[in-house]
Short mmCIF file of C-alpha atoms and ligand atoms in Angstrom, two decimals:
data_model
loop_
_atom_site.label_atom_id
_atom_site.label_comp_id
_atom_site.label_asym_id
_atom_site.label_seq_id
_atom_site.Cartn_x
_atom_site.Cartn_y
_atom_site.Cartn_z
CA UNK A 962 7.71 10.13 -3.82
CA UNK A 963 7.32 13.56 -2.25
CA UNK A 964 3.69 13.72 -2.78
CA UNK A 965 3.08 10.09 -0.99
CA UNK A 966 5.44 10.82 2.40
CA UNK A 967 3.78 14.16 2.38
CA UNK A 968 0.29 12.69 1.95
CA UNK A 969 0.94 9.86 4.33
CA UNK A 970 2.28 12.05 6.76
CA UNK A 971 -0.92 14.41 6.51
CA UNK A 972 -3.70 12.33 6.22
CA UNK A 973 -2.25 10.03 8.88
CA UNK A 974 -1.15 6.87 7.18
CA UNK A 975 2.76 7.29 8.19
CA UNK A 976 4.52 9.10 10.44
CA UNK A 977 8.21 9.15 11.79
CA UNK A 978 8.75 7.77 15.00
CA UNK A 979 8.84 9.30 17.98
CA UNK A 980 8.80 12.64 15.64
CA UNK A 981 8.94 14.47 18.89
CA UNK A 982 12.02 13.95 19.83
CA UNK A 983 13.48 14.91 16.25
CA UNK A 984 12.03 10.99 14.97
CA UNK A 985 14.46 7.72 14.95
CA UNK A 986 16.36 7.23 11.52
CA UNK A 987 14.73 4.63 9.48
CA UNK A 988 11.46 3.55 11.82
CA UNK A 989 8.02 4.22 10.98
CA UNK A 990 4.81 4.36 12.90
CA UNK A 991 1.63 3.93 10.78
CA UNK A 992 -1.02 6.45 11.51
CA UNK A 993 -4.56 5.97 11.78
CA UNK A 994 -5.14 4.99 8.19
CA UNK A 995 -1.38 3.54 7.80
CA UNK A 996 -2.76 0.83 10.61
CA UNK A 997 -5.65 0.12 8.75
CA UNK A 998 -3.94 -0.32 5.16
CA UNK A 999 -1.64 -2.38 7.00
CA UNK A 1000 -3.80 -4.61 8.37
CA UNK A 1001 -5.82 -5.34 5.40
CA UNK A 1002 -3.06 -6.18 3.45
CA UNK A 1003 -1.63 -8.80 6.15
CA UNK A 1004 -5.63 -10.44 5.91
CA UNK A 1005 -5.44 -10.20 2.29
CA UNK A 1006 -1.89 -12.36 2.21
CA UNK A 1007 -3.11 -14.47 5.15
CA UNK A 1008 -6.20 -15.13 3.55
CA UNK A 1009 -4.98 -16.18 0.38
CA UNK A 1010 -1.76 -18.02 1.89
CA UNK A 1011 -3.56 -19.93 5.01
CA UNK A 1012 -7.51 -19.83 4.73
CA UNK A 1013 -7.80 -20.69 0.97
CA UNK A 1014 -5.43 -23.74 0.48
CA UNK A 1015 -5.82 -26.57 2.73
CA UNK A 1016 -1.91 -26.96 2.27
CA UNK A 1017 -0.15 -24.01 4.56
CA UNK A 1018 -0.77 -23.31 8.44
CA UNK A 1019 0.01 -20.39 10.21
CA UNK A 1020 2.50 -19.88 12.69
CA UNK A 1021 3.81 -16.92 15.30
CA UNK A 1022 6.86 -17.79 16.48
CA UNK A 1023 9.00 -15.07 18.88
CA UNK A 1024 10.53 -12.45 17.86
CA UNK A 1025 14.21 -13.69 20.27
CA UNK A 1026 15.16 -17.26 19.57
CA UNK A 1027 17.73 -19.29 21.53
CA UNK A 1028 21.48 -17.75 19.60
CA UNK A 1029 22.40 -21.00 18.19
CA UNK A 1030 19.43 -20.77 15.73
CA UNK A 1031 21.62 -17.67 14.12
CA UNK A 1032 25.06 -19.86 13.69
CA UNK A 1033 23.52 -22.80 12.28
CA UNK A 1034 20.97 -20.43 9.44
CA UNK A 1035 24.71 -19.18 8.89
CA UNK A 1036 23.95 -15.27 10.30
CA UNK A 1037 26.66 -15.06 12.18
CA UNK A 1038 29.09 -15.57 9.49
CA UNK A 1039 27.14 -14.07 6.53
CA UNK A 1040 24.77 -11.66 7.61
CA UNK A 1041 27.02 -8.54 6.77
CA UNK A 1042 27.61 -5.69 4.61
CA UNK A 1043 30.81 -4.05 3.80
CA UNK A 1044 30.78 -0.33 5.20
CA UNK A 1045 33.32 2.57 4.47
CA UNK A 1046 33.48 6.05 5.82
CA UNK A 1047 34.52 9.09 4.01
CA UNK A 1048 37.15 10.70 4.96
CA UNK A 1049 36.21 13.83 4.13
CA UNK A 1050 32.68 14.10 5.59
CA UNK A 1051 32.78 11.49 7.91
CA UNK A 1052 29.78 9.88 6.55
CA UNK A 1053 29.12 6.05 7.13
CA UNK A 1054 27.32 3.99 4.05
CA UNK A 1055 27.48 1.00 2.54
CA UNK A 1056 30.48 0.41 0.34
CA UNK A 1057 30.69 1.81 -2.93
CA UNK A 1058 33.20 3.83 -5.04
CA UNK A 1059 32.20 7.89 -4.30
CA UNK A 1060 30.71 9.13 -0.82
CA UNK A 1061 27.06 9.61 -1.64
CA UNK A 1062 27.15 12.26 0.96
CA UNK A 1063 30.05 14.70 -0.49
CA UNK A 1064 31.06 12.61 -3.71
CA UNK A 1065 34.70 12.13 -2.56
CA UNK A 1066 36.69 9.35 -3.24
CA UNK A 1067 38.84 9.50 -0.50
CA UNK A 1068 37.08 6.40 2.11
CA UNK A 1069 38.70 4.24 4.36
CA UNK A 1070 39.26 0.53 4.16
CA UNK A 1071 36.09 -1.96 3.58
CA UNK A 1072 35.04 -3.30 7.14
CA UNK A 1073 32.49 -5.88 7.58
CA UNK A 1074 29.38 -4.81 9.64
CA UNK A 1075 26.29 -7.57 10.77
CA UNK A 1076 23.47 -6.47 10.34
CA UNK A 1077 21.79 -7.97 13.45
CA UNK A 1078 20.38 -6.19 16.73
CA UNK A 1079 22.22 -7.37 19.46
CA UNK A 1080 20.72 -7.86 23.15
CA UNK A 1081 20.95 -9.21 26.21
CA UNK A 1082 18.73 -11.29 27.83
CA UNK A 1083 18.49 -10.87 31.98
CA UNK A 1084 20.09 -8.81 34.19
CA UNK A 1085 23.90 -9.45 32.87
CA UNK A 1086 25.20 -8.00 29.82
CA UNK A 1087 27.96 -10.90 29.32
CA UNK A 1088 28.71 -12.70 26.35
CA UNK A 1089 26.48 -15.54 27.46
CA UNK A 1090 23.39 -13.63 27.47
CA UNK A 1091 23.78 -12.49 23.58
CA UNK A 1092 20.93 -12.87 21.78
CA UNK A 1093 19.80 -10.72 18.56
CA UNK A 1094 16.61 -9.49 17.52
CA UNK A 1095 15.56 -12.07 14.23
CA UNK A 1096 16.97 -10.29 10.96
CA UNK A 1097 14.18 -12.29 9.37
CA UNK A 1098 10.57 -14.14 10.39
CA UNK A 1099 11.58 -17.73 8.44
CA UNK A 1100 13.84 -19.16 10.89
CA UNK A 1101 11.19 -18.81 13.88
CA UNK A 1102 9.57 -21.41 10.75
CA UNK A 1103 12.34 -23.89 10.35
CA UNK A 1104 13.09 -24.75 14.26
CA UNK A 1105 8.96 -25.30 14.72
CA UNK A 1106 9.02 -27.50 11.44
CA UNK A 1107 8.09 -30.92 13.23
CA UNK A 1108 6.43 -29.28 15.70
CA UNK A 1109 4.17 -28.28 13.32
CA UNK A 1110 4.36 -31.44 11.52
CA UNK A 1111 3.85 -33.72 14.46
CA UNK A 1112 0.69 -31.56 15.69
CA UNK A 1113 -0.93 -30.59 12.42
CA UNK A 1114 -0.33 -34.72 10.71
CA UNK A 1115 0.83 -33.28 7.56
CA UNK A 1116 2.38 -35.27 4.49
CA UNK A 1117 4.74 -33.57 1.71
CA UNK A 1118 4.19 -30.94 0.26
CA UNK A 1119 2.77 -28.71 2.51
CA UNK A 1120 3.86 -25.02 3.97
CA UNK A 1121 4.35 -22.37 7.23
CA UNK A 1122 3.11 -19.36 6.43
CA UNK A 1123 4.37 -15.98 9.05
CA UNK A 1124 3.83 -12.21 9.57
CA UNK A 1125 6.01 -10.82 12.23
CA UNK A 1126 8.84 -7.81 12.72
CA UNK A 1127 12.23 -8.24 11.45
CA UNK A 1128 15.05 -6.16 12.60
CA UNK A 1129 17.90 -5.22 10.30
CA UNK A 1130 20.48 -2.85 11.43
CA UNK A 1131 20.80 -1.54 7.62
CA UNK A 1132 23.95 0.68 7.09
CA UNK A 1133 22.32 2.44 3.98
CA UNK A 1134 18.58 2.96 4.76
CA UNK A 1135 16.78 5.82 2.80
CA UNK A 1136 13.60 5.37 0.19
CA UNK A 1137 11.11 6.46 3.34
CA UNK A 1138 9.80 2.76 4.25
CA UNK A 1139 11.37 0.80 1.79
CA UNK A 1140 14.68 0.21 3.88
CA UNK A 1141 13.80 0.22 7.62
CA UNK A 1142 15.33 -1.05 10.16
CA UNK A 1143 12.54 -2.32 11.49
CA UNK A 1144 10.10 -3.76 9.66
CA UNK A 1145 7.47 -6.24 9.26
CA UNK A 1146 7.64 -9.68 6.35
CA UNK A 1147 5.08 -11.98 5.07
CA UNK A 1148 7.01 -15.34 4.55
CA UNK A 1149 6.01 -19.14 3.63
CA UNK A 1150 8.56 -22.08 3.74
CA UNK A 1151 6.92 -24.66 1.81
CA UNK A 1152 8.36 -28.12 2.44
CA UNK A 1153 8.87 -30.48 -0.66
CA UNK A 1154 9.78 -33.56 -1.80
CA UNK A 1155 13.49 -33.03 -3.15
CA UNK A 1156 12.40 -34.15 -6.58
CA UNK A 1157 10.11 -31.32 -6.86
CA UNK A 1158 11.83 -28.78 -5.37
CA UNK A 1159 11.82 -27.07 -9.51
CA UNK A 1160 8.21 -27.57 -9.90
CA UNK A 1161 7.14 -25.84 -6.83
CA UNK A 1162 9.88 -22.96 -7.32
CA UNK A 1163 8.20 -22.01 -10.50
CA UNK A 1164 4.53 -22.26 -8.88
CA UNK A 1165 5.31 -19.92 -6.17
CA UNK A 1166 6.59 -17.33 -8.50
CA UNK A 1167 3.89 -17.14 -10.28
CA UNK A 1168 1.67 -17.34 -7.68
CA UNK A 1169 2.87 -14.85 -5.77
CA UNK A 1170 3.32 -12.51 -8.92
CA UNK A 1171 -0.50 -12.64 -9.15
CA UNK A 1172 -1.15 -11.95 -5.79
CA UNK A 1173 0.13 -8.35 -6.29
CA UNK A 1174 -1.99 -8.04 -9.48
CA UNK A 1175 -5.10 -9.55 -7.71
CA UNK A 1176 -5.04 -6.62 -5.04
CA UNK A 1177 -5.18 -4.11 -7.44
CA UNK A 1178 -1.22 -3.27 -8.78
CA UNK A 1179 -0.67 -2.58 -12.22
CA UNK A 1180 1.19 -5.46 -14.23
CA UNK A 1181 3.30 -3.01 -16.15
CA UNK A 1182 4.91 -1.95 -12.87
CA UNK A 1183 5.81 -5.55 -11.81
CA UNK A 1184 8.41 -7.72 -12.78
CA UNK A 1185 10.18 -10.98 -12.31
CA UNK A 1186 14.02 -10.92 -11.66
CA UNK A 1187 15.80 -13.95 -11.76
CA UNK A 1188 19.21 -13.60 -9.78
CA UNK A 1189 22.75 -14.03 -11.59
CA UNK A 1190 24.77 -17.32 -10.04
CA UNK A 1191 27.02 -15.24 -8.36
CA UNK A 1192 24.39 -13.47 -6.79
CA UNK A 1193 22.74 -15.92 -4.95
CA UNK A 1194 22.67 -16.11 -0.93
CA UNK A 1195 24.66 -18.83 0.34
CA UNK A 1196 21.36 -21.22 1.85
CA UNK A 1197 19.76 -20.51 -1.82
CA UNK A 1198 20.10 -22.83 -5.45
CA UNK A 1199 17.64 -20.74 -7.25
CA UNK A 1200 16.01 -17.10 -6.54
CA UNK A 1201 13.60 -14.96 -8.01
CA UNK A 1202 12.93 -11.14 -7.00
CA UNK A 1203 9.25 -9.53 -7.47
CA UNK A 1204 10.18 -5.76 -8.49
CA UNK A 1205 7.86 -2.60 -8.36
CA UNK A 1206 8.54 0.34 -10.45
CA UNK A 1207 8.75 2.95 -7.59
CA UNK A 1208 9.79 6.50 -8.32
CA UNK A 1209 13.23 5.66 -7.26
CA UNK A 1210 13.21 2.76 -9.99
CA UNK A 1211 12.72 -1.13 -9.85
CA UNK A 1212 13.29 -2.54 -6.52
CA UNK A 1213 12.64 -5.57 -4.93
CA UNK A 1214 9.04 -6.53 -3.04
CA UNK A 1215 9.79 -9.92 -2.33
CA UNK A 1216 11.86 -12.73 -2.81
CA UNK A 1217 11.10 -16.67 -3.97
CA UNK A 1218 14.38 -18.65 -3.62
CA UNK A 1219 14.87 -22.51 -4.01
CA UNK A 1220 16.86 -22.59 -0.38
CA UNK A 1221 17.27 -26.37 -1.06
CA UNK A 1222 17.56 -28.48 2.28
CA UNK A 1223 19.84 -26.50 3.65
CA UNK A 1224 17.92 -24.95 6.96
CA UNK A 1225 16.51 -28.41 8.05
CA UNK A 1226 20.02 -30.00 7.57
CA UNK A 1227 21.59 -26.92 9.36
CA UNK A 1228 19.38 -26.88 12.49
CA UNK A 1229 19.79 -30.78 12.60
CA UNK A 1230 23.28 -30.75 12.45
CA UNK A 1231 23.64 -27.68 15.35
CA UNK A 1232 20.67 -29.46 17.82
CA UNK A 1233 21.44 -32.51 17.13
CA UNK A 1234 17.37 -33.58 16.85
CA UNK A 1235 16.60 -35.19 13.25
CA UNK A 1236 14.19 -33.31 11.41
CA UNK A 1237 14.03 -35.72 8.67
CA UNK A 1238 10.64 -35.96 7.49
CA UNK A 1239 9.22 -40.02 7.38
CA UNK A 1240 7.41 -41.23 4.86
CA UNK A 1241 5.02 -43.47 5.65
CA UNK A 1242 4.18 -44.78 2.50
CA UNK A 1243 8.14 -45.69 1.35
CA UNK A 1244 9.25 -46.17 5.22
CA UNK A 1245 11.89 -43.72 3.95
CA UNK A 1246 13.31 -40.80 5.68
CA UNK A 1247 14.18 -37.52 3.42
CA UNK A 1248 14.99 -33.66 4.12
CA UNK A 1249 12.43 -31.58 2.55
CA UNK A 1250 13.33 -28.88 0.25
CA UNK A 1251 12.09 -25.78 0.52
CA UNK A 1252 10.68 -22.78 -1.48
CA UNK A 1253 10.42 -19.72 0.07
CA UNK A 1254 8.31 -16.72 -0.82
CA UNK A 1255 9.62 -13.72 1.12
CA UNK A 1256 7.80 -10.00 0.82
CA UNK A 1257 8.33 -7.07 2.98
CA UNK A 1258 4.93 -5.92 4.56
CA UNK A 1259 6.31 -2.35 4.21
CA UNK A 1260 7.46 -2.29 0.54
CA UNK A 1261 4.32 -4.06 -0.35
CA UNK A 1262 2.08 -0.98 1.46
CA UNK A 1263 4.35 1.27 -0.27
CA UNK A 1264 4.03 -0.05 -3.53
CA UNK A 1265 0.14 -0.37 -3.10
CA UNK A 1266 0.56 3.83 -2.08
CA UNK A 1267 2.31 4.62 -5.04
CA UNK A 1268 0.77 2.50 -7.39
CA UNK A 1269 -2.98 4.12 -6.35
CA UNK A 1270 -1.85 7.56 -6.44
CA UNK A 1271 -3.39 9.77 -9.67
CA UNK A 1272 -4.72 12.92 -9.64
CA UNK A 1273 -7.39 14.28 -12.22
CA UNK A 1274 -8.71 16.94 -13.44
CA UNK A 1275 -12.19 17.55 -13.04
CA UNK A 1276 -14.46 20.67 -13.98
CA UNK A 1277 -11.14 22.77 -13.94
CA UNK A 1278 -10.31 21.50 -10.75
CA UNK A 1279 -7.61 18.77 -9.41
CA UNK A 1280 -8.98 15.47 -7.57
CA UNK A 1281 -6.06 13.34 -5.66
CA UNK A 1282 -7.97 9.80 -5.55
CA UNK A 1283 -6.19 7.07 -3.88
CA UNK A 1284 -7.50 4.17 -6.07
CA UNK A 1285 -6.45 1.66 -3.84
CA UNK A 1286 -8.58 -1.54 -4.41
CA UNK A 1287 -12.00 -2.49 -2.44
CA UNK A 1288 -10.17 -5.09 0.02
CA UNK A 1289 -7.62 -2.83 0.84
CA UNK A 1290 -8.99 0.95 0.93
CA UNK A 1291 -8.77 1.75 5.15
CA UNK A 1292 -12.23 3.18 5.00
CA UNK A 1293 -14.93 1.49 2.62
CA UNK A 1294 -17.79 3.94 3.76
CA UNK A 1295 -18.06 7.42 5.19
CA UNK A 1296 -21.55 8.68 5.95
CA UNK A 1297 -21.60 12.51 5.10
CA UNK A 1298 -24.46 15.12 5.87
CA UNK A 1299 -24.90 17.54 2.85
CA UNK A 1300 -25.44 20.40 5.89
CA UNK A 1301 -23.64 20.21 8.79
CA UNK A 1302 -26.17 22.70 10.70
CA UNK A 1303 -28.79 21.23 10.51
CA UNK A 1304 -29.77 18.90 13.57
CA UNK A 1305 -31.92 16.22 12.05
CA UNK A 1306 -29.95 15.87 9.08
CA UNK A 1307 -26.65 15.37 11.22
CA UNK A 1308 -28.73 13.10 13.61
CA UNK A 1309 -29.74 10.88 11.00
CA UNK A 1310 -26.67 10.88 9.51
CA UNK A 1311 -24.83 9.54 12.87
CA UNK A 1312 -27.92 7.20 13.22
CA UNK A 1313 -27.07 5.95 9.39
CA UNK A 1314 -23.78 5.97 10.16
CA UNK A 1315 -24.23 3.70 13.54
CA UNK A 1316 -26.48 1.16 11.69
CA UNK A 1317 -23.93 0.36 9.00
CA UNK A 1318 -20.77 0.38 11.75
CA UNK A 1319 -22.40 -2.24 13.99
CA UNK A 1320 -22.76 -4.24 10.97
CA UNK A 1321 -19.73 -3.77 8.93
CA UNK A 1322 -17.00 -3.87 11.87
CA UNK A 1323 -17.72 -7.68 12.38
CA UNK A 1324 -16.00 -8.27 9.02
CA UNK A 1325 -13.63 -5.76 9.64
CA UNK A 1326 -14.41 -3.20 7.22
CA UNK A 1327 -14.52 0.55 8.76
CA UNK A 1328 -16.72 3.16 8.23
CA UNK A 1329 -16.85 6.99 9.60
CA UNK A 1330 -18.62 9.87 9.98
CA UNK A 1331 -17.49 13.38 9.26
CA UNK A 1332 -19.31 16.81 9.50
CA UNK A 1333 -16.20 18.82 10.17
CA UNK A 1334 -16.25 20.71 6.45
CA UNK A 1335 -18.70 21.97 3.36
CA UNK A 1336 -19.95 18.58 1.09
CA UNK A 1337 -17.24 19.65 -1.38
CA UNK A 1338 -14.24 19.41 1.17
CA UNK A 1339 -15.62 15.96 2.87
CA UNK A 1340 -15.91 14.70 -0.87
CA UNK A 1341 -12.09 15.60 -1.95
CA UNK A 1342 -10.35 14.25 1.46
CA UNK A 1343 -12.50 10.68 0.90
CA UNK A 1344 -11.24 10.55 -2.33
CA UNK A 1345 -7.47 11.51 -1.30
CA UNK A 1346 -7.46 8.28 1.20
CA UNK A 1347 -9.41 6.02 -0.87
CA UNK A 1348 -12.42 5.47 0.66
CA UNK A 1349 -14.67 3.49 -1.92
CA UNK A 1350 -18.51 4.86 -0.91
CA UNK A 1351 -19.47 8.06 0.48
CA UNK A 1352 -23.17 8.52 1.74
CA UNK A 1353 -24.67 11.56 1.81
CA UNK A 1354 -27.97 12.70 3.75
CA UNK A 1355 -29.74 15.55 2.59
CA UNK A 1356 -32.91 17.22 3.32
CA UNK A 1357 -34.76 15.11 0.66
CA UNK A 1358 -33.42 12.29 2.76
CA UNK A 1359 -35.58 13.33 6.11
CA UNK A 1360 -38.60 13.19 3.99
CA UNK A 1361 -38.38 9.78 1.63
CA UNK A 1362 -35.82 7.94 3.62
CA UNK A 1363 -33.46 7.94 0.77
CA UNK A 1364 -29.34 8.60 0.37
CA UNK A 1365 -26.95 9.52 -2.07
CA UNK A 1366 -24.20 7.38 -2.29
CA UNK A 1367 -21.01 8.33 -4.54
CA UNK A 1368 -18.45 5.51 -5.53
CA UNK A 1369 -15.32 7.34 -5.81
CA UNK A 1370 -13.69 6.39 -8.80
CA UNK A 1371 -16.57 7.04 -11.10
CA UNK A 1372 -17.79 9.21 -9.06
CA UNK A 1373 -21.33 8.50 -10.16
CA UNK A 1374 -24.17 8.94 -7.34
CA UNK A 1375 -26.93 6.45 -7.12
CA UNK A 1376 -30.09 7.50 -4.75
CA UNK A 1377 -30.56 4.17 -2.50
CA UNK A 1378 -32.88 3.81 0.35
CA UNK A 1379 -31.61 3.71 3.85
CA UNK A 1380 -33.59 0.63 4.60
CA UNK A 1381 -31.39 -1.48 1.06
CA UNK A 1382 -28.36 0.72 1.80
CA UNK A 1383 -26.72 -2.29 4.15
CA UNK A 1384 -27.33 -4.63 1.32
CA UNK A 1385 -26.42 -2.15 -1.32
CA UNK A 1386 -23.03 -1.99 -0.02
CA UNK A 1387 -22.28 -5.05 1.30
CA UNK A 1388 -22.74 -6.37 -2.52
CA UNK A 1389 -21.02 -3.69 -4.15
CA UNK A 1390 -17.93 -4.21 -1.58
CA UNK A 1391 -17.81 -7.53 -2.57
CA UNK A 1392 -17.15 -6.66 -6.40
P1 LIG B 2181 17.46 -5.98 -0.11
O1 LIG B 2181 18.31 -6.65 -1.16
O2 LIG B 2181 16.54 -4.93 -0.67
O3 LIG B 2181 18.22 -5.57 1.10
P2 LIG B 2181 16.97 -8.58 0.80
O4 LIG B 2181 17.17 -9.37 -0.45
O5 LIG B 2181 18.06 -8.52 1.80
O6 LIG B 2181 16.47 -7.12 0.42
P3 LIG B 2181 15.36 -10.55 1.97
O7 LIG B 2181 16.38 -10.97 2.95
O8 LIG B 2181 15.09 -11.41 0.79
O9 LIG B 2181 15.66 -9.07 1.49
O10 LIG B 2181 14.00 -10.26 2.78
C1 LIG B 2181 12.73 -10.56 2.26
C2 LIG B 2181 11.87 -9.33 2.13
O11 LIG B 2181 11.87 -8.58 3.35
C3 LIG B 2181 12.34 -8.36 1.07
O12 LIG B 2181 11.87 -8.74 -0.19
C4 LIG B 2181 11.72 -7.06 1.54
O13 LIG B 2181 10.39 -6.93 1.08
C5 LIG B 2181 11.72 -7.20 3.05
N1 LIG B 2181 12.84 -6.43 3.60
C6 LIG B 2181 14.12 -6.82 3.73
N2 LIG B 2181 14.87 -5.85 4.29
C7 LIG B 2181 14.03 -4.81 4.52
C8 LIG B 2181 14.20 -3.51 5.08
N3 LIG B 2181 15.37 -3.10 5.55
N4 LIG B 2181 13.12 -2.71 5.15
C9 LIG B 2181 11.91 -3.11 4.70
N5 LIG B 2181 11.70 -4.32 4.17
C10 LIG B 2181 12.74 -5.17 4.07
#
């Protein structure tokens, strides 16, 4: 773990925030690279989730929602944890037998503590201006359900798929980004026919297993948890965890639980609208189910970190390669020259380099340009933030138009002429 905050912090994927000022426990900003990891992962989810099944639309609801949403999801009354302090230290955690601070046993009394941001909205800070920052992204889904079903004419089964910020104030955070307390979630609510509600359960779980497996993360350090009874949360029948192997063992990516109707019934019940679903067909009226996949943006980046981290040893020497897959590498090209001192090779370079950014930033993919070290140097930080191609210009390249470019996890260098090198890589991107 030591060697991914320290990398992330010095290659500019993750940094604490507002390190300035001594940083802010538990928030994250994401650096340079960070943003651009990020964001392919998001496009990778939304694509799969909303562009390739004609049965999910996309939704971005706001982040404050009127407070009655959080009484009827049942937030208000079990959105807690149970916190002690040591008596000794003076430490504050989540309950448990020993202080993890100072290891006594001597804590105080179990208190409850919710977990949501409280704020006000307007000028007056009285209790009728309460509202809380959303703990999670799916309820912003479940008041907009006919919304979306009124605008979009959908039948049963079909699904709301989210990426927004989520604000939990954890007691126990720790694990760099794995426990913020503020942090970004991926979430669908797929709406079912009661009678299916099993079926679709066991879909999504699977499906979203593969997802993870599709982008690149080994299958040995996945697995599926399925929760205990007396484990569940109170909206849920059935629940699945997706767990990671991280250095600080198996912990939980995302969730798929079976919440039953409970959230349409809830948010009836407290607004008093029907969002019963009609079925044209039957001239019946029904309360979906609903099966909800539910992954942490942050956990997921994390695990992608950790999982693409190896280093190697090659001719005596040690490589760091960030093996992160082709989608979701921040940089897909940097355009090198092989001397930086050398005016026409560095001006071709930049001129290579501005030929294939014009092109390849209209499907988002980034590519740079760095002459700030020796070949060697350029080569070894590439490979330490995953970037999939390097292109090198030489002095050959002034004379027969030609390139080297060096994939970086075979590290094998083809010769490819500037005038195919667009095509070259757009096809080998694609693999
Ligand atoms: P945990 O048991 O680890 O606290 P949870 O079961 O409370 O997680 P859910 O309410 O199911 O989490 O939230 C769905 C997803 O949101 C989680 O699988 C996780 O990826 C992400 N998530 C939840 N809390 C945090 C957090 N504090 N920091 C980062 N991601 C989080």
């Amino acid at each position: 773990m030591e060697k991914i905050v320290s990398l992330c912090k010095r290659r500019g994927f993750i940094f604490p925030s507002s390190e300035i000022y001594g940083g802010l426990a538990s928030t994250w900003d994401y650096g340079p690279l960070g943003v651009e990891l990020k964001g392919n992962v998001k496009a990778a989810w939304w694509q799969s989730t909303v562009y390739e099944r004609e049965d999910i639309e996309g939704l971005d609801a706001a982040i404050l929602m009127h407070p009655k949403t959080w009484s009827a999801s049942g937030h208000i009354k079990n959105f807690f944890d149970l916190m002690v302090d040591c008596k000794d230290c003076q430490k504050r955690f989540k309950s448990q037998a020993k202080c993890p601070s100072c290891g006594s046993s001597s804590l105080t009394k179990e208190r409850p503590f919710n977990l949501m941001f409280k704020t006000f909205l307007g000028p007056v800070e009285d209790s009728g201006s309460g509202v809380y920052l959303r703990p999670e992204t799916a309820q912003g889904i479940f008041v907009n359900f006919s919304n979306v079903l009124n605008s979009s004419h959908r039948k049963l089964p079909f699904g709301i798929a989210q990426i927004g910020k989520a604000f939990r104030n954890e007691v126990t955070t720790g694990n760099f980004t794995f426990r913020s307390r503020e942090f970004e979630q991926m979430e669908i609510e797929f709406f079912v026919p009661p009678n299916e509600a099993e079926k679709w359960y066991k879909y999504w779980v699977k499906e979203r297993l593969s997802w993870y497996t599709k982008l690149g993360i080994n299958s040995k350090n996945l697995r599926v948890r399925e929760h205990e009874q007396d484990e569940l949360a109170h909206y849920a029948k059935a629940c699945a965890d997706i767990e990671y192997k991280f250095p600080f063992g198996w912990s939980e990516l995302e969730g798929i639980a079976n919440r039953t109707d409970f959230d349409l019934k809830q948010h009836s019940e407290f607004s008093q609208k029907d969002l019963a679903y009609f079925n044209e067909e039957t001239k019946t009226k029904v309360l979906p189910f609903i099966i909800e996949p539910s992954g942490g943006i942050d956990r997921t980046v994390l695990a992608f970190l950790v999982d693409a981290y190896r280093e190697e040893q090659v001719r005596e020497r040690k490589r760091v390669v960030l093996g992160l897959s082709r989608r979701l590498a921040p940089i897909k090209v940097a355009v090198l020259p092989l001397l930086r001192n050398r005016g026409e090779i560095v001006r071709f370079a930049k001129s290579i380099a501005g030929d294939l950014r014009k092109h390849f930033s209209g499907c988002g993919k980034k590519v740079v340009y760095d002459d700030t070290a020796g070949i060697g140097r350029l080569y070894r930080r590439q490979d330490e933030i995953g970037t999939i191609f390097c292109v090198t210009v030489d002095v050959d390249s002034l004379e027969d138009k030609k390139v080297t470019v060096r994939e970086r996890d075979s590290m094998e260098q083809v010769r490819v002429s500037t005038e195919g090198l667009r095509s070259y890589l757009e096809a080998e991107l694609q693999k």
